[in-house]
C-alpha cells in the first residue's frame, strides 16, 4: 500500500509514550453515564499525543475542536479517530437489526448502511461500532434485538451487506466509515442467556456457527473488530490469544484494528487473570490493539516495555522486547 512508507517513517519518529497513546480509546463524556470510569483531561492527552481515538462526540463542532488540538498542538499532529455506535441508522433510524436481517433483502440492508455512513461521516465520525453480528439462540439473552438472529448463514450475509454499505467501494471516499464487527466471539452464546457469562462450546460449533459471520465480515473487508465481554470455554475473550491472534488474524487474515469493549481490559481483573499490569499485557499479547476507557495500556505498558513482566499465577512471562514489538504492531494498525 502507498501509505506504508509514511506509516513506517512516522512510527520511527514516535516515542514509546506516543505509540502507547495511539492505543488509548476514550469517551468524550458527552453521552449518558454508564457507571464506568469517566475519561479525564482529554485536552491534555491530545496535546501530549497520548490519545488515539474518541467515541461519543455528539456534534460537528466538538469533532472539529478535538481534531484541531490533535493536529495542531501535539508534537506529531496525528489525527484522531472518531467513533460512534451506529447500529441501525444514524440520524435516520431504520428497523432494528433483528428486523432488518429478517427481511433477507441484502440490497436493502446495504442501502440502509450507506445512508448511515453518509450521515455519520458528515458529522466527522470515521469509525462505527457496527455491525453487531452475534448469533443468538437463547431467547433469554437481552441483546437479541441488536443481532441478526439465530442463523449463521443469514448473519454472515448480513455482515457482508453491512460492511459493504458502511465502507463503500473506497474507504478514502468522504462518505464512508470504518465498520467494526462485534462482539468477537460467541457473545450471544452466554450460558443461560446471562450477559457476560461463559460460553461453553465445542470447537466446531464455535467456528461453524458463532465465528462464521466474523469470517464473512473480514472477507468483505471490515476494518475493525471489537472483542466480546464473555469468556469462551472459561477464557475471557479480551485475553483469548488463540482466537484473536490465532483464528481471526492468522487463519482469517484480518489485518485491521481490534478494539476492546467498554473497560473490557480492566474487567479481566474480575475474571481472575491478575493485577492491572498483568491484564494489560495479556490483552495486548492476545491482539487487542486499543484499550477502551480503562487506560490500563497507558498506565502499565511503559514499565512493561522497559522491564518485561513475569506473573506465573497469570501464565505470563513476557520480555520487554516482546511487549515493545507488540506495541509497535498495534500502533502500526491504528496509524
mmCIF file of C-alpha atoms in Angstrom:
data_model
loop_
_atom_site.group_PDB
_atom_site.id
_atom_site.type_symbol
_atom_site.label_atom_id
_atom_site.label_comp_id
_atom_site.label_asym_id
_atom_site.label_seq_id
_atom_site.Cartn_x
_atom_site.Cartn_y
_atom_site.Cartn_z
ATOM 1 C CA UNK A 1 0.000 0.000 0.000
ATOM 2 C CA UNK A 2 1.165 3.536 -0.767
ATOM 3 C CA UNK A 3 0.691 4.649 2.829
ATOM 4 C CA UNK A 4 3.075 2.088 4.325
ATOM 5 C CA UNK A 5 6.375 4.009 3.898
ATOM 6 C CA UNK A 6 4.779 7.076 5.502
ATOM 7 C CA UNK A 7 3.427 4.999 8.409
ATOM 8 C CA UNK A 8 6.797 3.348 8.967
ATOM 9 C CA UNK A 9 8.523 6.718 8.901
ATOM 10 C CA UNK A 10 6.033 8.119 11.416
ATOM 11 C CA UNK A 11 6.419 5.096 13.669
ATOM 12 C CA UNK A 12 10.196 5.582 13.732
ATOM 13 C CA UNK A 13 9.741 9.164 14.952
ATOM 14 C CA UNK A 14 7.318 8.293 17.751
ATOM 15 C CA UNK A 15 8.283 7.943 21.389
ATOM 16 C CA UNK A 16 7.120 4.913 23.371
ATOM 17 C CA UNK A 17 4.578 7.125 25.149
ATOM 18 C CA UNK A 18 3.170 8.345 21.834
ATOM 19 C CA UNK A 19 2.912 4.800 20.472
ATOM 20 C CA UNK A 20 1.008 3.619 23.529
ATOM 21 C CA UNK A 21 -1.090 6.778 23.333
ATOM 22 C CA UNK A 22 -2.409 5.704 19.942
ATOM 23 C CA UNK A 23 -3.778 2.586 21.658
ATOM 24 C CA UNK A 24 -5.791 4.701 24.114
ATOM 25 C CA UNK A 25 -9.519 4.972 23.326
ATOM 26 C CA UNK A 26 -11.685 7.267 25.455
ATOM 27 C CA UNK A 27 -15.212 8.590 25.687
ATOM 28 C CA UNK A 28 -15.792 12.281 25.036
ATOM 29 C CA UNK A 29 -18.089 12.306 28.064
ATOM 30 C CA UNK A 30 -20.977 13.758 26.073
ATOM 31 C CA UNK A 31 -23.287 10.781 26.479
ATOM 32 C CA UNK A 32 -25.094 9.156 29.441
ATOM 33 C CA UNK A 33 -23.183 7.925 32.486
ATOM 34 C CA UNK A 34 -22.933 4.124 32.274
ATOM 35 C CA UNK A 35 -21.468 3.790 35.751
ATOM 36 C CA UNK A 36 -17.954 3.154 34.439
ATOM 37 C CA UNK A 37 -14.921 5.435 34.823
ATOM 38 C CA UNK A 38 -15.173 8.829 33.148
ATOM 39 C CA UNK A 39 -12.428 9.989 30.855
ATOM 40 C CA UNK A 40 -10.288 12.786 32.265
ATOM 41 C CA UNK A 41 -8.240 15.593 30.719
ATOM 42 C CA UNK A 42 -8.807 14.756 27.070
ATOM 43 C CA UNK A 43 -7.228 18.045 26.035
ATOM 44 C CA UNK A 44 -4.036 17.256 27.926
ATOM 45 C CA UNK A 45 -3.832 13.794 26.428
ATOM 46 C CA UNK A 46 -4.301 15.190 22.938
ATOM 47 C CA UNK A 47 -1.567 17.762 23.387
ATOM 48 C CA UNK A 48 0.765 15.068 24.755
ATOM 49 C CA UNK A 49 -0.051 12.722 21.875
ATOM 50 C CA UNK A 50 -1.425 10.037 24.202
ATOM 51 C CA UNK A 51 -4.899 9.548 22.742
ATOM 52 C CA UNK A 52 -5.715 7.698 19.537
ATOM 53 C CA UNK A 53 -9.499 7.751 19.326
ATOM 54 C CA UNK A 54 -12.613 9.233 20.907
ATOM 55 C CA UNK A 55 -16.180 7.959 20.839
ATOM 56 C CA UNK A 56 -19.407 9.591 21.899
ATOM 57 C CA UNK A 57 -18.795 13.031 20.344
ATOM 58 C CA UNK A 58 -22.229 14.475 19.606
ATOM 59 C CA UNK A 59 -21.611 17.422 17.295
ATOM 60 C CA UNK A 60 -19.548 18.590 14.339
ATOM 61 C CA UNK A 61 -18.316 21.476 16.487
ATOM 62 C CA UNK A 62 -16.894 19.068 19.077
ATOM 63 C CA UNK A 63 -15.253 16.903 16.416
ATOM 64 C CA UNK A 64 -13.559 19.929 14.926
ATOM 65 C CA UNK A 65 -12.423 21.266 18.308
ATOM 66 C CA UNK A 66 -10.830 17.982 19.406
ATOM 67 C CA UNK A 67 -9.305 17.321 15.997
ATOM 68 C CA UNK A 68 -7.708 20.767 15.825
ATOM 69 C CA UNK A 69 -5.974 20.138 19.160
ATOM 70 C CA UNK A 70 -4.709 16.744 17.978
ATOM 71 C CA UNK A 71 -3.423 18.018 14.643
ATOM 72 C CA UNK A 72 -2.140 21.467 15.609
ATOM 73 C CA UNK A 73 -0.976 21.154 19.205
ATOM 74 C CA UNK A 74 0.534 17.689 19.529
ATOM 75 C CA UNK A 75 4.165 17.080 18.578
ATOM 76 C CA UNK A 76 3.456 14.897 15.545
ATOM 77 C CA UNK A 77 -0.021 16.121 14.597
ATOM 78 C CA UNK A 78 -1.549 12.648 14.323
ATOM 79 C CA UNK A 79 -5.310 12.996 13.760
ATOM 80 C CA UNK A 80 -7.873 11.286 15.949
ATOM 81 C CA UNK A 81 -10.279 8.549 15.000
ATOM 82 C CA UNK A 82 -13.873 9.455 15.936
ATOM 83 C CA UNK A 83 -16.162 6.519 16.615
ATOM 84 C CA UNK A 84 -19.820 6.036 17.462
ATOM 85 C CA UNK A 85 -22.441 3.319 17.841
ATOM 86 C CA UNK A 86 -24.359 3.383 14.561
ATOM 87 C CA UNK A 87 -26.297 0.153 14.828
ATOM 88 C CA UNK A 88 -29.390 0.666 12.643
ATOM 89 C CA UNK A 89 -29.015 4.117 11.191
ATOM 90 C CA UNK A 90 -27.542 7.359 12.474
ATOM 91 C CA UNK A 91 -29.867 10.373 12.189
ATOM 92 C CA UNK A 92 -32.259 8.388 10.021
ATOM 93 C CA UNK A 93 -33.421 5.434 12.127
ATOM 94 C CA UNK A 94 -34.075 2.101 10.423
ATOM 95 C CA UNK A 95 -35.643 -1.075 11.858
ATOM 96 C CA UNK A 96 -33.641 -2.965 14.480
ATOM 97 C CA UNK A 97 -31.027 -5.422 13.146
ATOM 98 C CA UNK A 98 -33.180 -8.457 14.002
ATOM 99 C CA UNK A 99 -35.911 -6.990 11.765
ATOM 100 C CA UNK A 100 -33.536 -5.887 9.003
ATOM 101 C CA UNK A 101 -31.972 -9.361 8.878
ATOM 102 C CA UNK A 102 -35.412 -10.992 8.836
ATOM 103 C CA UNK A 103 -36.108 -9.252 5.539
ATOM 104 C CA UNK A 104 -33.418 -11.379 3.834
ATOM 105 C CA UNK A 105 -33.037 -8.380 1.495
ATOM 106 C CA UNK A 106 -29.297 -7.775 1.370
ATOM 107 C CA UNK A 107 -29.569 -4.922 -1.121
ATOM 108 C CA UNK A 108 -31.925 -3.119 1.255
ATOM 109 C CA UNK A 109 -29.651 -3.773 4.235
ATOM 110 C CA UNK A 110 -26.649 -2.461 2.332
ATOM 111 C CA UNK A 111 -28.641 0.623 1.320
ATOM 112 C CA UNK A 112 -29.542 1.408 4.953
ATOM 113 C CA UNK A 113 -25.860 1.130 5.882
ATOM 114 C CA UNK A 114 -24.950 3.524 3.050
ATOM 115 C CA UNK A 115 -27.375 6.118 4.401
ATOM 116 C CA UNK A 116 -25.974 5.677 7.912
ATOM 117 C CA UNK A 117 -22.416 6.050 6.616
ATOM 118 C CA UNK A 118 -23.233 9.255 4.742
ATOM 119 C CA UNK A 119 -24.899 10.793 7.794
ATOM 120 C CA UNK A 120 -22.237 9.704 10.277
ATOM 121 C CA UNK A 121 -19.310 10.732 8.091
ATOM 122 C CA UNK A 122 -20.909 14.144 7.522
ATOM 123 C CA UNK A 123 -20.629 14.696 11.290
ATOM 124 C CA UNK A 124 -16.941 13.783 11.397
ATOM 125 C CA UNK A 125 -17.351 10.169 12.500
ATOM 126 C CA UNK A 126 -14.974 7.796 10.733
ATOM 127 C CA UNK A 127 -15.492 4.515 12.601
ATOM 128 C CA UNK A 128 -18.768 2.924 13.666
ATOM 129 C CA UNK A 129 -19.222 0.145 16.203
ATOM 130 C CA UNK A 130 -21.370 -1.893 13.832
ATOM 131 C CA UNK A 131 -22.471 -4.295 12.589
ATOM 132 C CA UNK A 132 -23.264 -6.455 15.589
ATOM 133 C CA UNK A 133 -23.175 -9.972 14.151
ATOM 134 C CA UNK A 134 -23.584 -12.116 17.262
ATOM 135 C CA UNK A 135 -25.545 -15.272 16.513
ATOM 136 C CA UNK A 136 -28.189 -15.585 19.255
ATOM 137 C CA UNK A 137 -30.095 -18.773 20.030
ATOM 138 C CA UNK A 138 -31.279 -18.214 23.588
ATOM 139 C CA UNK A 139 -34.368 -16.000 23.843
ATOM 140 C CA UNK A 140 -33.372 -15.021 27.385
ATOM 141 C CA UNK A 141 -30.382 -13.014 26.167
ATOM 142 C CA UNK A 142 -31.161 -9.310 26.389
ATOM 143 C CA UNK A 143 -29.379 -8.119 23.243
ATOM 144 C CA UNK A 144 -31.084 -10.233 20.595
ATOM 145 C CA UNK A 145 -32.731 -7.149 19.059
ATOM 146 C CA UNK A 146 -29.262 -5.877 18.060
ATOM 147 C CA UNK A 147 -28.274 -9.177 16.431
ATOM 148 C CA UNK A 148 -29.191 -10.754 13.090
ATOM 149 C CA UNK A 149 -30.678 -13.766 14.891
ATOM 150 C CA UNK A 150 -30.016 -17.485 15.097
ATOM 151 C CA UNK A 151 -28.833 -18.461 11.602
ATOM 152 C CA UNK A 152 -25.088 -18.238 10.874
ATOM 153 C CA UNK A 153 -25.689 -18.168 7.119
ATOM 154 C CA UNK A 154 -28.042 -15.206 7.421
ATOM 155 C CA UNK A 155 -25.741 -13.489 9.931
ATOM 156 C CA UNK A 156 -22.813 -13.881 7.533
ATOM 157 C CA UNK A 157 -24.740 -12.352 4.615
ATOM 158 C CA UNK A 158 -25.915 -9.545 6.920
ATOM 159 C CA UNK A 159 -22.304 -8.898 7.967
ATOM 160 C CA UNK A 160 -21.192 -8.664 4.342
ATOM 161 C CA UNK A 161 -24.015 -6.316 3.376
ATOM 162 C CA UNK A 162 -23.441 -4.011 6.341
ATOM 163 C CA UNK A 163 -19.674 -3.847 5.861
ATOM 164 C CA UNK A 164 -20.028 -3.041 2.163
ATOM 165 C CA UNK A 165 -22.682 -0.434 2.851
ATOM 166 C CA UNK A 166 -20.724 1.293 5.601
ATOM 167 C CA UNK A 167 -17.328 1.176 3.918
ATOM 168 C CA UNK A 168 -18.460 1.669 0.330
ATOM 169 C CA UNK A 169 -16.155 0.879 -2.566
ATOM 170 C CA UNK A 170 -13.252 3.000 -1.327
ATOM 171 C CA UNK A 171 -12.598 3.988 2.301
ATOM 172 C CA UNK A 172 -10.839 7.117 1.081
ATOM 173 C CA UNK A 173 -14.209 8.484 -0.060
ATOM 174 C CA UNK A 174 -15.648 11.187 2.176
ATOM 175 C CA UNK A 175 -18.981 9.420 2.735
ATOM 176 C CA UNK A 176 -17.569 6.166 4.131
ATOM 177 C CA UNK A 177 -16.827 4.914 7.645
ATOM 178 C CA UNK A 178 -14.801 2.013 9.044
ATOM 179 C CA UNK A 179 -17.023 -0.894 10.075
ATOM 180 C CA UNK A 180 -16.413 -2.713 13.357
ATOM 181 C CA UNK A 181 -17.643 -6.298 13.609
ATOM 182 C CA UNK A 182 -18.803 -7.061 17.148
ATOM 183 C CA UNK A 183 -18.613 -8.822 19.530
ATOM 184 C CA UNK A 184 -15.854 -11.351 18.863
ATOM 185 C CA UNK A 185 -16.819 -14.072 19.633
ATOM 186 C CA UNK A 186 -19.830 -16.083 20.912
ATOM 187 C CA UNK A 187 -21.160 -13.162 22.941
ATOM 188 C CA UNK A 188 -24.657 -14.326 22.047
ATOM 189 C CA UNK A 189 -23.957 -17.837 23.340
ATOM 190 C CA UNK A 190 -23.547 -16.888 27.008
ATOM 191 C CA UNK A 191 -24.760 -19.608 29.368
ATOM 192 C CA UNK A 192 -28.392 -19.221 30.371
ATOM 193 C CA UNK A 193 -28.735 -16.068 28.306
ATOM 194 C CA UNK A 194 -26.896 -14.182 31.057
ATOM 195 C CA UNK A 195 -24.949 -11.281 29.584
ATOM 196 C CA UNK A 196 -21.141 -11.537 30.030
ATOM 197 C CA UNK A 197 -21.370 -15.209 31.086
ATOM 198 C CA UNK A 198 -19.160 -18.026 29.823
ATOM 199 C CA UNK A 199 -19.960 -19.729 26.520
ATOM 200 C CA UNK A 200 -19.206 -23.467 26.624
ATOM 201 C CA UNK A 201 -18.815 -24.603 23.032
ATOM 202 C CA UNK A 202 -17.183 -27.391 21.088
ATOM 203 C CA UNK A 203 -14.576 -26.061 18.625
ATOM 204 C CA UNK A 204 -16.566 -26.998 15.524
ATOM 205 C CA UNK A 205 -19.721 -25.335 16.895
ATOM 206 C CA UNK A 206 -17.787 -22.203 17.832
ATOM 207 C CA UNK A 207 -16.247 -21.825 14.374
ATOM 208 C CA UNK A 208 -19.108 -23.025 12.174
ATOM 209 C CA UNK A 209 -21.876 -21.098 13.949
ATOM 210 C CA UNK A 210 -20.619 -18.204 16.059
ATOM 211 C CA UNK A 211 -17.429 -17.255 14.222
ATOM 212 C CA UNK A 212 -18.838 -17.581 10.703
ATOM 213 C CA UNK A 213 -20.298 -14.021 10.498
ATOM 214 C CA UNK A 214 -16.896 -12.624 11.531
ATOM 215 C CA UNK A 215 -15.137 -14.661 8.860
ATOM 216 C CA UNK A 216 -17.581 -13.312 6.277
ATOM 217 C CA UNK A 217 -17.255 -9.738 7.520
ATOM 218 C CA UNK A 218 -13.465 -9.903 7.414
ATOM 219 C CA UNK A 219 -13.604 -11.323 3.888
ATOM 220 C CA UNK A 220 -15.848 -8.385 2.937
ATOM 221 C CA UNK A 221 -13.114 -6.014 4.112
ATOM 222 C CA UNK A 222 -14.156 -4.914 7.613
ATOM 223 C CA UNK A 223 -11.535 -2.557 9.010
ATOM 224 C CA UNK A 224 -12.031 -3.287 12.700
ATOM 225 C CA UNK A 225 -13.371 -5.837 15.170
ATOM 226 C CA UNK A 226 -14.498 -5.419 18.787
ATOM 227 C CA UNK A 227 -13.689 -8.033 21.442
ATOM 228 C CA UNK A 228 -16.544 -9.532 23.472
ATOM 229 C CA UNK A 229 -17.166 -9.299 27.215
ATOM 230 C CA UNK A 230 -17.828 -13.020 27.632
ATOM 231 C CA UNK A 231 -15.451 -15.913 28.147
ATOM 232 C CA UNK A 232 -15.242 -18.855 25.744
ATOM 233 C CA UNK A 233 -14.661 -22.168 27.479
ATOM 234 C CA UNK A 234 -13.590 -20.182 30.571
ATOM 235 C CA UNK A 235 -11.040 -17.986 28.758
ATOM 236 C CA UNK A 236 -12.141 -14.306 28.697
ATOM 237 C CA UNK A 237 -12.208 -13.016 25.132
ATOM 238 C CA UNK A 238 -10.144 -9.895 25.837
ATOM 239 C CA UNK A 239 -7.289 -12.246 26.723
ATOM 240 C CA UNK A 240 -8.003 -15.019 24.203
ATOM 241 C CA UNK A 241 -4.836 -15.113 22.121
ATOM 242 C CA UNK A 242 -5.825 -18.337 20.407
ATOM 243 C CA UNK A 243 -8.989 -16.840 18.918
ATOM 244 C CA UNK A 244 -7.899 -13.229 18.323
ATOM 245 C CA UNK A 245 -4.271 -13.536 17.250
ATOM 246 C CA UNK A 246 -4.715 -17.123 16.113
ATOM 247 C CA UNK A 247 -8.037 -17.707 14.372
ATOM 248 C CA UNK A 248 -9.021 -14.129 13.494
ATOM 249 C CA UNK A 249 -5.642 -12.806 12.390
ATOM 250 C CA UNK A 250 -3.636 -15.828 11.262
ATOM 251 C CA UNK A 251 -6.426 -18.040 9.927
ATOM 252 C CA UNK A 252 -8.800 -15.400 8.514
ATOM 253 C CA UNK A 253 -6.053 -12.934 7.575
ATOM 254 C CA UNK A 254 -7.566 -9.993 9.438
ATOM 255 C CA UNK A 255 -5.129 -7.064 9.300
ATOM 256 C CA UNK A 256 -7.295 -4.342 10.856
ATOM 257 C CA UNK A 257 -7.695 -2.995 14.370
ATOM 258 C CA UNK A 258 -9.143 -4.942 17.308
ATOM 259 C CA UNK A 259 -10.724 -2.643 19.891
ATOM 260 C CA UNK A 260 -11.672 -3.500 23.445
ATOM 261 C CA UNK A 261 -15.244 -3.106 24.578
ATOM 262 C CA UNK A 262 -16.072 -0.680 27.394
ATOM 263 C CA UNK A 263 -13.477 -1.322 30.182
ATOM 264 C CA UNK A 264 -13.055 -4.816 28.750
ATOM 265 C CA UNK A 265 -9.326 -4.932 29.541
ATOM 266 C CA UNK A 266 -9.838 -3.761 33.129
ATOM 267 C CA UNK A 267 -12.581 -6.358 33.640
ATOM 268 C CA UNK A 268 -10.038 -9.147 33.126
ATOM 269 C CA UNK A 269 -9.076 -8.460 36.755
ATOM 270 C CA UNK A 270 -12.572 -9.536 37.849
ATOM 271 C CA UNK A 271 -12.137 -12.667 35.719
ATOM 272 C CA UNK A 272 -9.208 -13.527 37.994
ATOM 273 C CA UNK A 273 -6.419 -13.082 35.454
ATOM 274 C CA UNK A 274 -4.202 -10.905 37.621
ATOM 275 C CA UNK A 275 -3.461 -7.304 38.530
ATOM 276 C CA UNK A 276 -3.704 -4.243 36.287
ATOM 277 C CA UNK A 277 -0.290 -4.748 34.698
ATOM 278 C CA UNK A 278 -0.935 -8.439 34.050
ATOM 279 C CA UNK A 279 -4.277 -7.913 32.313
ATOM 280 C CA UNK A 280 -2.861 -5.087 30.178
ATOM 281 C CA UNK A 281 -0.078 -7.378 28.981
ATOM 282 C CA UNK A 282 -2.450 -10.307 28.430
ATOM 283 C CA UNK A 283 -4.852 -8.229 26.328
ATOM 284 C CA UNK A 284 -2.094 -6.677 24.220
ATOM 285 C CA UNK A 285 -0.414 -10.026 23.579
ATOM 286 C CA UNK A 286 -3.800 -11.554 22.720
ATOM 287 C CA UNK A 287 -4.140 -8.978 19.948
ATOM 288 C CA UNK A 288 -6.375 -6.257 21.430
ATOM 289 C CA UNK A 289 -4.954 -3.091 19.841
ATOM 290 C CA UNK A 290 -6.994 -0.368 21.533
ATOM 291 C CA UNK A 291 -7.904 -0.150 25.228
ATOM 292 C CA UNK A 292 -11.331 1.437 25.704
ATOM 293 C CA UNK A 293 -11.857 3.735 28.715
ATOM 294 C CA UNK A 294 -9.738 1.957 31.351
ATOM 295 C CA UNK A 295 -6.371 3.463 30.279
ATOM 296 C CA UNK A 296 -4.607 0.336 31.518
ATOM 297 C CA UNK A 297 -2.302 0.312 28.486
ATOM 298 C CA UNK A 298 -1.377 3.932 29.127
ATOM 299 C CA UNK A 299 -0.667 3.263 32.808
ATOM 300 C CA UNK A 300 1.107 -0.093 32.608
ATOM 301 C CA UNK A 301 2.714 -0.721 29.231
ATOM 302 C CA UNK A 302 5.582 1.813 29.547
ATOM 303 C CA UNK A 303 7.060 -0.029 32.518
ATOM 304 C CA UNK A 304 6.463 -3.473 30.995
ATOM 305 C CA UNK A 305 8.120 -2.356 27.746
ATOM 306 C CA UNK A 306 11.194 -1.442 29.774
ATOM 307 C CA UNK A 307 11.380 -4.322 32.250
ATOM 308 C CA UNK A 308 9.163 -7.100 30.937
ATOM 309 C CA UNK A 309 6.652 -8.854 33.184
ATOM 310 C CA UNK A 310 6.629 -12.197 34.917
ATOM 311 C CA UNK A 311 3.425 -13.312 36.630
ATOM 312 C CA UNK A 312 3.450 -17.122 36.950
ATOM 313 C CA UNK A 313 -0.009 -17.102 38.542
ATOM 314 C CA UNK A 314 -1.358 -15.398 35.387
ATOM 315 C CA UNK A 315 0.644 -17.538 32.972
ATOM 316 C CA UNK A 316 2.702 -14.506 31.988
ATOM 317 C CA UNK A 317 6.394 -14.378 31.211
ATOM 318 C CA UNK A 318 6.974 -11.702 28.581
ATOM 319 C CA UNK A 319 10.181 -9.866 27.868
ATOM 320 C CA UNK A 320 10.483 -6.132 27.381
ATOM 321 C CA UNK A 321 11.287 -6.769 23.736
ATOM 322 C CA UNK A 322 8.139 -8.837 23.169
ATOM 323 C CA UNK A 323 5.941 -6.107 24.629
ATOM 324 C CA UNK A 324 7.718 -3.365 22.682
ATOM 325 C CA UNK A 325 7.226 -5.354 19.472
ATOM 326 C CA UNK A 326 3.528 -5.874 20.263
ATOM 327 C CA UNK A 327 3.106 -2.139 20.930
ATOM 328 C CA UNK A 328 4.652 -1.370 17.534
ATOM 329 C CA UNK A 329 2.336 -3.875 15.811
ATOM 330 C CA UNK A 330 -0.774 -2.421 17.389
ATOM 331 C CA UNK A 331 0.306 1.178 16.829
ATOM 332 C CA UNK A 332 1.022 0.427 13.174
ATOM 333 C CA UNK A 333 -2.503 -0.962 12.725
ATOM 334 C CA UNK A 334 -4.071 2.101 14.339
ATOM 335 C CA UNK A 335 -1.988 4.502 12.256
#
